[in-house]
C-alpha cells in the first residue's frame, strides 16, 4: 500500500488543519526541500497547513524540538491541528550525542506527545536500526514509534525493519512515493542544458551530483571511470562541500587528486541551485549513484523525473527505488560499478578499475605509496608524521601542529541523573563566549600548519634545469 | 497561466518608500500595467527598512497608475521573533574581513524580519504567473521567494560590490534563477566576478521619469538661500550610502576652505551634522517627486557619495535637471556612467572631495557647463519606454505564454 499526502484521517473532514514539522526553507536542507513540495501539495489540495521548523525560517512557527522540551512544544502546537506530520530525523528530536538516559527521556516524552495529539504521522527519513537491539533503551524507542498513528517510509526494507525490529504493527507502516511531490525546476532540453553548462554535445556524460561527502562514494565512480575518457565519455562530479567538516574537505581534496590524473573527470565544486541541479541531470546521459550507504535518494527521483537512467549501488533503500526505474542498473560493488559504466558506453566487460600498488621496491615503496595516497586524500597537506622515514625523509615542520587536532567544547551529557541538565545550562550560559574562542583556536591551528607547509615548500631547493632544456 | 500575468516581489512598496530599487519596481509595475499586463505586487507592510515596522495595512489594495490601470498590491505582516545576535555576529565577522560559513550565512539570513505568510502565498500561487520578479538580491523576501519556483523567477539583483554579494548563500539565486535583469555592464562584470550569471541574463537598464519642467526659484525662495550655492544629496542617509563621508568632507571643506556653500538633503535616516556647520545643512525629510526635481535643479551639484551603487538613479535625475554630478569614484557603475556621459566629476578621497566642492562653490557656471552632456545621455539610454520594451522582450522570450 502506498501512502498519499491527500489521504484523510478517519473521522475528519476533507479539508484538514495540518501541522508539518520539518527543517524548512530558505535553509538549504534535503528534508526541508522535500517538505516544501509536500506543503505546497497539501495546501493546493485545500488543507490548512502550517509549518513548525527547528530554526527561524519561512515556517509559521519555530523552536528547538530536541528532548523533553521539544516534545512539549510539539504537543502544545499540535493540539490546534487535526493532523501532525513529523519529518523524523534523530538530529531533530534527540540531543546529540545521545546517551542512553537522554534517549529514553526523549522517546518517552515524544511517545506521550504522539498519544496526546489527534493523529501523528511520522515520515521516517532516518533511524538507527541498531537501537532496536539495545535492551536498555529499545523499549522506549518502540513505545515512542507505537504512539504514532502512521509511519511512512521510503522502501519495503525500511518497513520490514520497523515491523520486525521495532514491533510496529504492519498496518501502521506505509510506503510513500518519494518522487510524488517532485516538480521539474528547469525548462531546458538536453542540448540547451549542455550548451549552458559548457558540455560537449556528443560525449556520453556520466553525472554524480549532490553534497560531496565520503558516504556518497563519488570517488568510487571516479575510479570505476578509469579509461572511459578515451572512449568518448566524461564524468562530471557536481556538488558542494560542507566546508565546516574536515572530513568533507579531505574527501573533496581526494576527488581533486583523482580528477587531476584521470582524463575525462571534471569536478564542479560549489553551491548548486535547484534549477542547475535539474539542468545537470537533463544534460547527462547516465546518473551514477555510487553511495556507500543511504536510506533513499532524491537524486534518483529527479533522474526518473527527466527519464535519465541510473547506475546505483544496492545499499539501503536505494535498490528498491532504482529497480523500478527503466533502463537503470543496480550494482553490488566497485567491480560491478566499473562494468556497468563501461557497458553504458558500449564497452562491456571492462577491467575492474583498481589502482595498482607498486610491485617492486619492497615495504618502503608501498609505504611511500600509502603516504602519497594519504597526502592526496588530505588535499596535499603534509601528514602528522613526527618521525623521519627509513629513507631519511624528515617530518614536515607542521606535523606536531597537525597532530594536535581540532578543539571543541565537550558535549553536555552525563550518565548521572540530572547532570546533563546542569551541563546544558552551563553550556548555554557560556557557549556564546567559548565558541568564538574555540573557532579561533582551530583556525589558528590550521593556518599555522598551512603556513609552515608553505614556508617549507618555499625553502626547499628547486630542481636544477636539465642540460637538455633550452 | 494567464497570458500576461506577472508578480513583482519587492521588500517594500509604495509612493512613500525611499529606495532606488523599490522605486524602480513600482515604475515597472505601473509601466507593465499600462501596457496591459495583469500586475500583482506581493510585498510587506513595511515602509522603513530600519525597523520593518508594519506601517501599511496587511491585505489587498489597488495602486492606480497615471494612465488609470490597476496594480494589485497584497501586503503581508512581518514576523520578528529572533534576537538578532547571530546576524550581528556575522555582520561583525564580515566587517573584520572574514567570510562566514554557509551555516552562519543561513543563520544570518533568518535571524531578522521574515514573512512566512508572503512565502506561503507565493508557494500557493507561483504557477499563476508567467514570471515572478524578485529584487534586490540581499533581502529575505528576495532570497526566500526566489527559491520557491526558480523556473519562473526573474531576478533583478541590483548587485553591489560588497562582501555579502560573495556569500555562498546567494548562489542558488544568482545561478539558478530562470532570468536576470541587470542595469549596466559594470553590474554584469561584477556578477561574473562573484558568481555565474544564468544563460538568460540581459542588461535591460532602467528608466528615469523625465519631468515636464523645473521650478528651482521656488525652492531657493522656500529655503531662503538666495543665490548662495548649495550641493544636494537625496536618498537613504546611512553608512552604506556614504552619507557620513559626505558630511565629514563637506564640513572639512567649509571649515578649511571657508567656502560659501550649503548642503541640502532629502530622504530618510539621521542627519547628525557637526555643530559648527549645522546651520549650513538643510534636511527636507521625505519629499514628493516635484520637490525633489526642483531641489536638484536648484543645486549647483548633486553629490553621490556611495560606493555601492548598481545603477544610481539620482545621478540620472541630476543630469536631467542639468545639474553637475560629483561622485565617489569608488563606484564602478557611477564612474562608468560619468565616462560614457562625458559629464560629472569623481573624487577618490576626502582631499579630492574638498577640491570638488571648492570648484562647485567657486565656479558654478563651469559646473553647469560640465553637466550639460548628461541630459542627452539619460534621454538616449534610460527612459521608461525603451526600458519597458526590453523588459517585455525578455518576458516573451524567456517565459512564453
PDB file of N, CA and C in Angstrom, chain A residues 410-455:
ATOM      1  N   UNK A 410      33.236  20.193  25.189  1.00  0.00           N
ATOM      2  CA  UNK A 410      32.740  18.832  25.453  1.00  0.00           C
ATOM      3  C   UNK A 410      31.215  18.787  25.418  1.00  0.00           C
ATOM      4  N   UNK A 411      30.673  17.643  24.953  1.00  0.00           N
ATOM      5  CA  UNK A 411      29.214  17.510  24.882  1.00  0.00           C
ATOM      6  C   UNK A 411      28.636  17.551  26.297  1.00  0.00           C
ATOM      7  N   UNK A 412      27.538  18.250  26.481  1.00  0.00           N
ATOM      8  CA  UNK A 412      26.961  18.390  27.822  1.00  0.00           C
ATOM      9  C   UNK A 412      26.118  17.177  28.191  1.00  0.00           C
ATOM     10  N   UNK A 413      26.746  16.037  28.271  1.00  0.00           N
ATOM     11  CA  UNK A 413      25.990  14.822  28.593  1.00  0.00           C
ATOM     12  C   UNK A 413      26.665  14.090  29.738  1.00  0.00           C
ATOM     13  N   UNK A 414      25.864  13.363  30.459  1.00  0.00           N
ATOM     14  CA  UNK A 414      26.391  12.570  31.562  1.00  0.00           C
ATOM     15  C   UNK A 414      25.434  11.422  31.836  1.00  0.00           C
ATOM     16  N   UNK A 415      25.999  10.323  32.317  1.00  0.00           N
ATOM     17  CA  UNK A 415      25.151   9.188  32.667  1.00  0.00           C
ATOM     18  C   UNK A 415      24.465   9.411  34.016  1.00  0.00           C
ATOM     19  N   UNK A 416      25.015  10.354  34.802  1.00  0.00           N
ATOM     20  CA  UNK A 416      24.425  10.592  36.123  1.00  0.00           C
ATOM     21  C   UNK A 416      23.161  11.430  35.998  1.00  0.00           C
ATOM     22  N   UNK A 417      22.096  11.026  36.676  1.00  0.00           N
ATOM     23  CA  UNK A 417      20.821  11.744  36.522  1.00  0.00           C
ATOM     24  C   UNK A 417      20.960  13.216  36.874  1.00  0.00           C
ATOM     25  N   UNK A 418      20.421  14.049  36.019  1.00  0.00           N
ATOM     26  CA  UNK A 418      20.385  15.482  36.304  1.00  0.00           C
ATOM     27  C   UNK A 418      21.625  16.233  35.889  1.00  0.00           C
ATOM     28  N   UNK A 419      22.738  15.520  35.738  1.00  0.00           N
ATOM     29  CA  UNK A 419      23.988  16.225  35.440  1.00  0.00           C
ATOM     30  C   UNK A 419      23.970  16.782  34.009  1.00  0.00           C
ATOM     31  N   UNK A 420      23.325  16.036  33.115  1.00  0.00           N
ATOM     32  CA  UNK A 420      23.238  16.538  31.734  1.00  0.00           C
ATOM     33  C   UNK A 420      22.555  17.895  31.701  1.00  0.00           C
ATOM     34  N   UNK A 421      21.503  18.016  32.506  1.00  0.00           N
ATOM     35  CA  UNK A 421      20.755  19.273  32.529  1.00  0.00           C
ATOM     36  C   UNK A 421      21.640  20.410  33.024  1.00  0.00           C
ATOM     37  N   UNK A 422      22.388  20.117  34.090  1.00  0.00           N
ATOM     38  CA  UNK A 422      23.271  21.149  34.649  1.00  0.00           C
ATOM     39  C   UNK A 422      24.327  21.535  33.613  1.00  0.00           C
ATOM     40  N   UNK A 423      24.876  20.510  32.952  1.00  0.00           N
ATOM     41  CA  UNK A 423      25.913  20.801  31.957  1.00  0.00           C
ATOM     42  C   UNK A 423      25.343  21.623  30.798  1.00  0.00           C
ATOM     43  N   UNK A 424      24.112  21.280  30.428  1.00  0.00           N
ATOM     44  CA  UNK A 424      23.497  22.041  29.325  1.00  0.00           C
ATOM     45  C   UNK A 424      23.287  23.500  29.729  1.00  0.00           C
ATOM     46  N   UNK A 425      22.864  23.688  31.001  1.00  0.00           N
ATOM     47  CA  UNK A 425      22.651  25.060  31.474  1.00  0.00           C
ATOM     48  C   UNK A 425      23.966  25.840  31.453  1.00  0.00           C
ATOM     49  N   UNK A 426      25.010  25.166  31.920  1.00  0.00           N
ATOM     50  CA  UNK A 426      26.318  25.838  31.929  1.00  0.00           C
ATOM     51  C   UNK A 426      26.746  26.152  30.503  1.00  0.00           C
ATOM     52  N   UNK A 427      26.536  25.178  29.635  1.00  0.00           N
ATOM     53  CA  UNK A 427      26.934  25.377  28.242  1.00  0.00           C
ATOM     54  C   UNK A 427      26.168  26.551  27.615  1.00  0.00           C
ATOM     55  N   UNK A 428      24.867  26.574  27.895  1.00  0.00           N
ATOM     56  CA  UNK A 428      24.053  27.640  27.316  1.00  0.00           C
ATOM     57  C   UNK A 428      24.529  29.004  27.821  1.00  0.00           C
ATOM     58  N   UNK A 429      24.963  29.024  29.083  1.00  0.00           N
ATOM     59  CA  UNK A 429      25.381  30.295  29.679  1.00  0.00           C
ATOM     60  C   UNK A 429      26.695  30.795  29.080  1.00  0.00           C
ATOM     61  N   UNK A 430      27.608  29.852  28.823  1.00  0.00           N
ATOM     62  CA  UNK A 430      28.949  30.317  28.439  1.00  0.00           C
ATOM     63  C   UNK A 430      29.297  30.040  26.985  1.00  0.00           C
ATOM     64  N   UNK A 431      28.425  29.312  26.256  1.00  0.00           N
ATOM     65  CA  UNK A 431      28.834  28.852  24.929  1.00  0.00           C
ATOM     66  C   UNK A 431      29.085  30.003  23.973  1.00  0.00           C
ATOM     67  N   UNK A 432      28.292  31.047  24.133  1.00  0.00           N
ATOM     68  CA  UNK A 432      28.462  32.183  23.214  1.00  0.00           C
ATOM     69  C   UNK A 432      29.845  32.796  23.361  1.00  0.00           C
ATOM     70  N   UNK A 433      30.480  32.615  24.551  1.00  0.00           N
ATOM     71  CA  UNK A 433      31.835  33.118  24.724  1.00  0.00           C
ATOM     72  C   UNK A 433      32.873  32.080  24.293  1.00  0.00           C
ATOM     73  N   UNK A 434      32.550  30.820  24.575  1.00  0.00           N
ATOM     74  CA  UNK A 434      33.528  29.753  24.319  1.00  0.00           C
ATOM     75  C   UNK A 434      33.668  29.483  22.820  1.00  0.00           C
ATOM     76  N   UNK A 435      32.545  29.470  22.111  1.00  0.00           N
ATOM     77  CA  UNK A 435      32.580  29.047  20.710  1.00  0.00           C
ATOM     78  C   UNK A 435      33.508  29.904  19.842  1.00  0.00           C
ATOM     79  N   UNK A 436      33.402  31.255  19.911  1.00  0.00           N
ATOM     80  CA  UNK A 436      34.322  32.045  19.085  1.00  0.00           C
ATOM     81  C   UNK A 436      35.787  31.771  19.415  1.00  0.00           C
ATOM     82  N   UNK A 437      36.063  31.480  20.716  1.00  0.00           N
ATOM     83  CA  UNK A 437      37.458  31.226  21.099  1.00  0.00           C
ATOM     84  C   UNK A 437      37.925  29.895  20.506  1.00  0.00           C
ATOM     85  N   UNK A 438      37.068  28.850  20.634  1.00  0.00           N
ATOM     86  CA  UNK A 438      37.488  27.552  20.082  1.00  0.00           C
ATOM     87  C   UNK A 438      37.588  27.626  18.560  1.00  0.00           C
ATOM     88  N   UNK A 439      36.669  28.356  17.925  1.00  0.00           N
ATOM     89  CA  UNK A 439      36.757  28.525  16.468  1.00  0.00           C
ATOM     90  C   UNK A 439      38.074  29.176  16.083  1.00  0.00           C
ATOM     91  N   UNK A 440      38.410  30.204  16.848  1.00  0.00           N
ATOM     92  CA  UNK A 440      39.626  30.942  16.517  1.00  0.00           C
ATOM     93  C   UNK A 440      40.859  30.065  16.750  1.00  0.00           C
ATOM     94  N   UNK A 441      40.847  29.290  17.817  1.00  0.00           N
ATOM     95  CA  UNK A 441      41.983  28.381  18.080  1.00  0.00           C
ATOM     96  C   UNK A 441      42.124  27.399  16.927  1.00  0.00           C
ATOM     97  N   UNK A 442      41.000  26.849  16.463  1.00  0.00           N
ATOM     98  CA  UNK A 442      41.062  25.883  15.355  1.00  0.00           C
ATOM     99  C   UNK A 442      41.561  26.538  14.077  1.00  0.00           C
ATOM    100  N   UNK A 443      41.080  27.755  13.842  1.00  0.00           N
ATOM    101  CA  UNK A 443      41.550  28.451  12.631  1.00  0.00           C
ATOM    102  C   UNK A 443      43.052  28.718  12.727  1.00  0.00           C
ATOM    103  N   UNK A 444      43.488  29.113  13.913  1.00  0.00           N
ATOM    104  CA  UNK A 444      44.917  29.388  14.105  1.00  0.00           C
ATOM    105  C   UNK A 444      45.750  28.131  13.889  1.00  0.00           C
ATOM    106  N   UNK A 445      45.210  27.002  14.399  1.00  0.00           N
ATOM    107  CA  UNK A 445      45.944  25.748  14.255  1.00  0.00           C
ATOM    108  C   UNK A 445      46.118  25.404  12.788  1.00  0.00           C
ATOM    109  N   UNK A 446      44.994  25.494  12.031  1.00  0.00           N
ATOM    110  CA  UNK A 446      45.072  25.153  10.601  1.00  0.00           C
ATOM    111  C   UNK A 446      45.953  26.134   9.844  1.00  0.00           C
ATOM    112  N   UNK A 447      45.777  27.420  10.160  1.00  0.00           N
ATOM    113  CA  UNK A 447      46.558  28.440   9.447  1.00  0.00           C
ATOM    114  C   UNK A 447      48.040  28.280   9.740  1.00  0.00           C
ATOM    115  N   UNK A 448      48.382  27.971  10.981  1.00  0.00           N
ATOM    116  CA  UNK A 448      49.794  27.793  11.332  1.00  0.00           C
ATOM    117  C   UNK A 448      50.391  26.610  10.585  1.00  0.00           C
ATOM    118  N   UNK A 449      49.631  25.498  10.555  1.00  0.00           N
ATOM    119  CA  UNK A 449      50.126  24.313   9.855  1.00  0.00           C
ATOM    120  C   UNK A 449      50.290  24.593   8.362  1.00  0.00           C
ATOM    121  N   UNK A 450      49.287  25.246   7.774  1.00  0.00           N
ATOM    122  CA  UNK A 450      49.384  25.567   6.341  1.00  0.00           C
ATOM    123  C   UNK A 450      50.564  26.489   6.073  1.00  0.00           C
ATOM    124  N   UNK A 451      50.753  27.475   6.954  1.00  0.00           N
ATOM    125  CA  UNK A 451      51.842  28.426   6.754  1.00  0.00           C
ATOM    126  C   UNK A 451      53.195  27.729   6.831  1.00  0.00           C
ATOM    127  N   UNK A 452      53.316  26.800   7.775  1.00  0.00           N
ATOM    128  CA  UNK A 452      54.586  26.060   7.899  1.00  0.00           C
ATOM    129  C   UNK A 452      54.847  25.234   6.646  1.00  0.00           C
ATOM    130  N   UNK A 453      53.766  24.592   6.115  1.00  0.00           N
ATOM    131  CA  UNK A 453      53.936  23.808   4.881  1.00  0.00           C
ATOM    132  C   UNK A 453      54.389  24.701   3.736  1.00  0.00           C
ATOM    133  N   UNK A 454      53.760  25.850   3.648  1.00  0.00           N
ATOM    134  CA  UNK A 454      54.122  26.758   2.546  1.00  0.00           C
ATOM    135  C   UNK A 454      55.551  27.256   2.708  1.00  0.00           C
ATOM    136  N   UNK A 455      55.917  27.581   3.946  1.00  0.00           N
ATOM    137  CA  UNK A 455      57.279  28.074   4.180  1.00  0.00           C
ATOM    138  C   UNK A 455      58.300  26.995   3.841  1.00  0.00           C
TER     139      UNK A 455
END
